[in-house]
mmCIF file of C-alpha atoms and ligand atoms in Angstrom:
data_model
loop_
_atom_site.group_PDB
_atom_site.id
_atom_site.type_symbol
_atom_site.label_atom_id
_atom_site.label_comp_id
_atom_site.label_asym_id
_atom_site.label_seq_id
_atom_site.Cartn_x
_atom_site.Cartn_y
_atom_site.Cartn_z
ATOM 1 C CA MET A 1 -90.640 101.073 185.079
ATOM 2 C CA GLY A 2 -93.356 98.438 185.225
ATOM 3 C CA SER A 3 -93.186 97.154 181.635
ATOM 4 C CA SER A 4 -92.328 93.492 181.177
ATOM 5 C CA ALA A 5 -89.610 92.421 178.765
ATOM 6 C CA ASN A 6 -92.263 91.147 176.396
ATOM 7 C CA GLU A 7 -94.219 94.386 176.531
ATOM 8 C CA ILE A 8 -91.035 96.354 175.710
ATOM 9 C CA LYS A 9 -90.255 94.088 172.744
ATOM 10 C CA LYS A 10 -93.830 94.419 171.481
ATOM 11 C CA GLN A 11 -93.582 98.213 171.581
ATOM 12 C CA ILE A 12 -90.306 98.218 169.653
ATOM 13 C CA VAL A 13 -91.739 95.913 166.976
ATOM 14 C CA TYR A 14 -94.893 98.028 166.722
ATOM 15 C CA TYR A 15 -93.047 101.338 166.231
ATOM 16 C CA ALA A 16 -90.399 99.812 163.943
ATOM 17 C CA LYS A 17 -93.169 98.563 161.643
ATOM 18 C CA LEU A 18 -94.957 101.904 161.834
ATOM 19 C CA MET A 19 -91.770 103.777 160.874
ATOM 20 C CA ASP A 20 -91.272 101.315 158.021
ATOM 21 C CA GLU A 21 -94.842 101.876 156.768
ATOM 22 C CA LYS A 22 -94.179 105.610 156.761
ATOM 23 C CA GLY A 23 -90.953 105.181 154.820
ATOM 24 C CA LEU A 24 -88.862 106.596 157.651
ATOM 25 C CA VAL A 25 -86.680 103.494 158.182
ATOM 26 C CA ASN A 26 -85.390 100.735 155.938
ATOM 27 C CA THR A 27 -83.336 97.570 156.250
ATOM 28 C CA LEU A 28 -80.070 99.464 156.605
ATOM 29 C CA GLU A 29 -81.147 102.686 158.272
ATOM 30 C CA GLY A 30 -82.918 103.534 161.509
ATOM 31 C CA ASN A 31 -83.162 101.818 164.879
ATOM 32 C CA LEU A 32 -85.325 102.042 167.998
ATOM 33 C CA SER A 33 -84.561 101.261 171.616
ATOM 34 C CA ILE A 34 -86.068 101.160 175.091
ATOM 35 C CA LEU A 35 -83.959 101.154 178.234
ATOM 36 C CA ASP A 36 -85.362 99.344 181.267
ATOM 37 C CA ARG A 37 -83.959 101.549 183.997
ATOM 38 C CA GLU A 38 -84.643 98.945 186.700
ATOM 39 C CA THR A 39 -82.568 96.197 185.113
ATOM 40 C CA GLU A 40 -80.309 98.539 183.072
ATOM 41 C CA GLU A 41 -81.058 96.404 180.017
ATOM 42 C CA LEU A 42 -81.272 98.033 176.623
ATOM 43 C CA TYR A 43 -83.709 96.575 174.074
ATOM 44 C CA ILE A 44 -82.891 97.514 170.498
ATOM 45 C CA THR A 45 -83.869 96.626 166.934
ATOM 46 C CA PRO A 46 -81.437 94.267 165.199
ATOM 47 C CA SER A 47 -79.262 95.193 162.247
ATOM 48 C CA GLY A 48 -79.818 94.146 158.647
ATOM 49 C CA ILE A 49 -83.437 93.005 158.991
ATOM 50 C CA ARG A 50 -86.337 94.699 157.219
ATOM 51 C CA LYS A 51 -88.347 96.328 160.014
ATOM 52 C CA ARG A 52 -91.671 94.926 158.800
ATOM 53 C CA GLN A 53 -90.255 91.405 159.191
ATOM 54 C CA LEU A 54 -89.331 91.921 162.833
ATOM 55 C CA ASN A 55 -90.820 89.902 165.649
ATOM 56 C CA GLU A 56 -90.362 90.088 169.412
ATOM 57 C CA ASP A 57 -87.799 87.248 169.511
ATOM 58 C CA MET A 58 -85.449 89.178 167.225
ATOM 59 C CA ILE A 59 -85.212 92.254 169.475
ATOM 60 C CA ALA A 60 -81.695 92.385 170.902
ATOM 61 C CA VAL A 61 -81.247 92.736 174.667
ATOM 62 C CA LEU A 62 -78.015 94.291 175.913
ATOM 63 C CA ARG A 63 -76.480 94.634 179.342
ATOM 64 C CA ASP A 64 -73.261 96.663 179.701
ATOM 65 C CA GLY A 65 -72.912 96.636 175.924
ATOM 66 C CA GLU A 66 -73.037 92.823 175.741
ATOM 67 C CA GLN A 67 -75.894 91.151 173.916
ATOM 68 C CA ILE A 68 -77.656 88.802 176.336
ATOM 69 C CA GLY A 69 -80.869 88.110 174.425
ATOM 70 C CA GLY A 70 -82.576 88.215 171.043
ATOM 71 C CA SER A 71 -82.158 85.920 168.056
ATOM 72 C CA ALA A 72 -80.705 88.607 165.757
ATOM 73 C CA LYS A 73 -77.579 90.755 166.053
ATOM 74 C CA ARG A 74 -78.026 94.125 167.769
ATOM 75 C CA SER A 75 -77.962 97.309 165.732
ATOM 76 C CA SER A 76 -74.456 98.697 165.341
ATOM 77 C CA GLU A 77 -75.760 102.050 166.629
ATOM 78 C CA TYR A 78 -76.377 100.781 170.179
ATOM 79 C CA LEU A 79 -73.567 103.049 171.410
ATOM 80 C CA LEU A 80 -75.469 106.076 170.132
ATOM 81 C CA HIS A 81 -78.645 104.970 171.940
ATOM 82 C CA GLU A 82 -76.709 104.287 175.148
ATOM 83 C CA ALA A 83 -75.055 107.715 175.025
ATOM 84 C CA ALA A 84 -78.341 109.527 174.360
ATOM 85 C CA LEU A 85 -80.192 107.753 177.169
ATOM 86 C CA LYS A 86 -77.287 108.194 179.580
ATOM 87 C CA ALA A 87 -77.410 111.934 178.928
ATOM 88 C CA ARG A 88 -81.180 112.002 179.530
ATOM 89 C CA PRO A 89 -82.032 110.127 182.736
ATOM 90 C CA ASP A 90 -85.628 111.367 182.403
ATOM 91 C CA CYS A 91 -86.043 109.331 179.180
ATOM 92 C CA CYS A 92 -86.327 105.591 178.521
ATOM 93 C CA ALA A 93 -86.651 105.419 174.752
ATOM 94 C CA ALA A 94 -84.677 106.535 171.708
ATOM 95 C CA ALA A 95 -85.463 106.611 167.999
ATOM 96 C CA HIS A 96 -82.635 106.992 165.511
ATOM 97 C CA ILE A 97 -84.141 107.770 162.126
ATOM 98 C CA HIS A 98 -82.871 108.932 158.734
ATOM 99 C CA ALA A 99 -85.997 110.976 158.031
ATOM 100 C CA PRO A 100 -85.395 112.600 154.598
ATOM 101 C CA TYR A 101 -86.029 116.289 155.347
ATOM 102 C CA MET A 102 -84.143 116.283 158.619
ATOM 103 C CA THR A 103 -81.321 114.216 157.154
ATOM 104 C CA ALA A 104 -80.979 116.759 154.337
ATOM 105 C CA TYR A 105 -80.223 119.399 156.983
ATOM 106 C CA ALA A 106 -77.795 116.972 158.651
ATOM 107 C CA TYR A 107 -76.003 116.565 155.312
ATOM 108 C CA CYS A 108 -75.573 120.354 155.280
ATOM 109 C CA GLY A 109 -74.458 120.319 158.938
ATOM 110 C CA LYS A 110 -77.139 122.901 159.578
ATOM 111 C CA ASP A 111 -79.168 123.472 162.775
ATOM 112 C CA ILE A 112 -82.894 123.720 162.038
ATOM 113 C CA LYS A 113 -84.344 127.026 163.183
ATOM 114 C CA LEU A 114 -87.845 127.764 161.979
ATOM 115 C CA LYS A 115 -89.929 130.721 163.018
ATOM 116 C CA CYS A 116 -93.038 129.953 161.000
ATOM 117 C CA SER A 117 -94.450 126.907 162.774
ATOM 118 C CA THR A 118 -96.314 126.798 166.079
ATOM 119 C CA THR A 119 -95.600 123.044 166.396
ATOM 120 C CA PHE A 120 -91.916 123.749 165.992
ATOM 121 C CA ALA A 121 -91.877 126.584 168.531
ATOM 122 C CA LEU A 122 -93.841 124.580 171.106
ATOM 123 C CA LYS A 123 -92.266 121.164 170.676
ATOM 124 C CA MET A 124 -88.775 121.530 169.241
ATOM 125 C CA GLY A 125 -87.661 125.124 169.711
ATOM 126 C CA GLU A 126 -84.815 124.347 167.368
ATOM 127 C CA ILE A 127 -83.042 121.183 166.258
ATOM 128 C CA PRO A 128 -79.282 121.450 166.719
ATOM 129 C CA CYS A 129 -76.846 119.466 164.580
ATOM 130 C CA LEU A 130 -73.889 117.547 166.023
ATOM 131 C CA PRO A 131 -70.679 117.455 163.988
ATOM 132 C CA TYR A 132 -69.947 114.329 161.943
ATOM 133 C CA GLY A 133 -68.956 111.225 163.882
ATOM 134 C CA GLU A 134 -68.166 107.768 162.511
ATOM 135 C CA PRO A 135 -71.271 105.537 162.508
ATOM 136 C CA GLY A 136 -71.187 102.359 164.579
ATOM 137 C CA THR A 137 -68.593 103.845 166.945
ATOM 138 C CA SER A 138 -68.870 106.034 170.032
ATOM 139 C CA SER A 139 -67.673 109.042 168.030
ATOM 140 C CA ILE A 140 -71.106 109.370 166.389
ATOM 141 C CA ALA A 141 -72.362 110.444 169.828
ATOM 142 C CA HIS A 142 -69.460 112.783 170.551
ATOM 143 C CA GLY A 143 -70.767 115.942 172.230
ATOM 144 C CA ILE A 144 -74.302 114.558 172.614
ATOM 145 C CA GLU A 145 -74.556 115.160 176.396
ATOM 146 C CA GLU A 146 -74.302 118.909 175.996
ATOM 147 C CA VAL A 147 -76.816 119.190 173.168
ATOM 148 C CA ILE A 148 -79.464 116.612 174.028
ATOM 149 C CA LYS A 149 -80.001 117.859 177.561
ATOM 150 C CA ASP A 150 -82.149 120.728 176.255
ATOM 151 C CA HIS A 151 -83.431 119.096 173.068
ATOM 152 C CA ASP A 152 -85.437 115.896 172.657
ATOM 153 C CA LEU A 153 -84.543 115.799 168.978
ATOM 154 C CA ILE A 154 -81.122 116.458 167.473
ATOM 155 C CA LEU A 155 -79.387 115.976 164.129
ATOM 156 C CA LEU A 156 -76.259 113.892 163.593
ATOM 157 C CA GLY A 157 -73.967 115.514 161.028
ATOM 158 C CA ASN A 158 -73.944 113.768 157.614
ATOM 159 C CA HIS A 159 -76.150 111.037 159.029
ATOM 160 C CA GLY A 160 -79.703 111.457 160.390
ATOM 161 C CA CYS A 161 -81.392 112.326 163.668
ATOM 162 C CA ILE A 162 -82.042 110.918 167.113
ATOM 163 C CA ALA A 163 -84.967 111.617 169.414
ATOM 164 C CA VAL A 164 -85.439 110.660 173.040
ATOM 165 C CA GLY A 165 -88.618 110.413 175.089
ATOM 166 C CA ASN A 166 -90.067 108.934 178.209
ATOM 167 C CA THR A 167 -91.727 106.350 175.959
ATOM 168 C CA LEU A 168 -91.116 105.261 172.385
ATOM 169 C CA GLU A 169 -94.351 107.044 171.433
ATOM 170 C CA ASP A 170 -92.844 110.293 172.809
ATOM 171 C CA ALA A 171 -89.611 109.837 170.849
ATOM 172 C CA VAL A 172 -91.276 108.812 167.601
ATOM 173 C CA LYS A 173 -93.992 111.460 167.640
ATOM 174 C CA ILE A 174 -91.525 114.355 167.610
ATOM 175 C CA VAL A 175 -89.641 112.855 164.685
ATOM 176 C CA GLU A 176 -92.899 112.474 162.759
ATOM 177 C CA ALA A 177 -94.038 116.007 163.605
ATOM 178 C CA ALA A 178 -90.691 117.649 162.797
ATOM 179 C CA GLU A 179 -90.499 115.837 159.477
ATOM 180 C CA GLU A 180 -94.045 116.900 158.610
ATOM 181 C CA VAL A 181 -93.326 120.541 159.498
ATOM 182 C CA LEU A 182 -90.202 120.547 157.307
ATOM 183 C CA LYS A 183 -92.097 119.001 154.420
ATOM 184 C CA ILE A 184 -94.687 121.780 154.649
ATOM 185 C CA TYR A 185 -91.992 124.433 155.087
ATOM 186 C CA HIS A 186 -90.328 123.440 151.836
ATOM 187 C CA LEU A 187 -93.701 123.219 150.085
ATOM 188 C CA THR A 188 -94.480 126.720 151.362
ATOM 189 C CA GLU A 189 -91.210 128.046 149.970
ATOM 190 C CA SER A 190 -92.290 126.902 146.527
ATOM 191 C CA ILE A 191 -95.565 128.824 146.854
ATOM 192 C CA GLY A 192 -94.459 132.126 148.290
ATOM 193 C CA LYS A 193 -92.477 133.931 150.953
ATOM 194 C CA VAL A 194 -92.615 132.131 154.300
ATOM 195 C CA LYS A 195 -94.144 134.401 156.926
ATOM 196 C CA ASP A 196 -92.654 134.113 160.409
ATOM 197 C CA ILE A 197 -94.718 134.217 163.590
ATOM 198 C CA PRO A 198 -94.343 137.742 165.073
ATOM 199 C CA GLU A 199 -91.300 137.840 167.385
ATOM 200 C CA CYS A 200 -93.229 138.591 170.615
ATOM 201 C CA GLN A 201 -95.712 135.775 169.912
ATOM 202 C CA LEU A 202 -92.872 133.397 169.135
ATOM 203 C CA LYS A 203 -91.224 134.259 172.444
ATOM 204 C CA LYS A 204 -94.472 133.395 174.217
ATOM 205 C CA LEU A 205 -94.580 129.968 172.557
ATOM 206 C CA MET A 206 -90.919 129.314 173.407
ATOM 207 C CA GLU A 207 -91.593 130.178 177.041
ATOM 208 C CA ARG A 208 -94.525 127.762 177.051
ATOM 209 C CA ARG A 209 -92.204 125.106 175.640
ATOM 210 C CA SER A 210 -89.616 125.657 178.407
ATOM 211 C CA LYS A 211 -92.298 125.359 181.083
ATOM 212 C CA ILE A 212 -93.761 122.149 179.619
ATOM 213 C CA GLN A 213 -90.260 120.707 179.287
ATOM 214 C CA MET A 214 -89.389 121.515 182.906
ATOM 215 C CA ILE A 215 -92.592 119.939 184.259
ATOM 216 C CA GLY A 216 -92.061 116.861 182.075
ATOM 217 C CA LYS A 217 -88.490 116.364 183.270
ATOM 218 C CA GLU A 218 -89.450 116.774 186.936
ATOM 219 C CA THR A 219 -92.325 114.291 186.597
ATOM 220 C CA ASN A 220 -90.184 111.709 184.820
ATOM 221 C CA ASP A 221 -87.302 112.111 187.270
ATOM 222 C CA ARG A 222 -89.735 111.472 190.128
ATOM 223 C CA LYS A 223 -91.038 108.360 188.406
ATOM 224 C CA GLY A 224 -87.483 107.244 187.620
ATOM 225 C CA GLY A 225 -88.053 107.423 183.910
ATOM 226 C CA MET A 226 -90.850 105.432 182.251
HETATM 227 ZN ZN1 ZN B 301 -78.057 105.790 161.182
#
């Protein structure tokens, strides 16, 4: 993996503050993690601390579910992060966010299927929604293996979303993009009838997405994750 413990902590602090600035996380909601696949140690944001007040020393370090480092208590959603990253050996980072537009779909228990956005077709395809599971327990991640293997971003019923990526930048950028697309989609609905991309063109974009995804997974598997 090549990143030192300090470098990992710095990245988590950087993206946690960025998500806070964008209003996508708050003191009680949202957490970010990076798994060092060499040491099997999971670095995760702590619980109950405003993300803009975080520093590197506060980032919790876990091995086999036990906290072995960090001055603040690990996020209660570490089980969700562990499950997501276990299901995606090609990824080393996870972002669990309660982004408003996506979370609204999660409250409806609705998969997100849009046919009007090229970003969506190329990067997300669709965003499936897992059934409700109790937060802070392993049941929040129930069924995640099946769904996350083909999707970097998924919804958690009545809760929020989780994204995985080779790096934290990869995980965070799809959350930001999906949220932006949904914002525009709902703005569009207030202006007029949303026009879908023609079916044959959409298929082409989806095929491009599958190819990019396959190459990405193969490359990351070869590198052993990040
Ligand atoms: Zn949450």
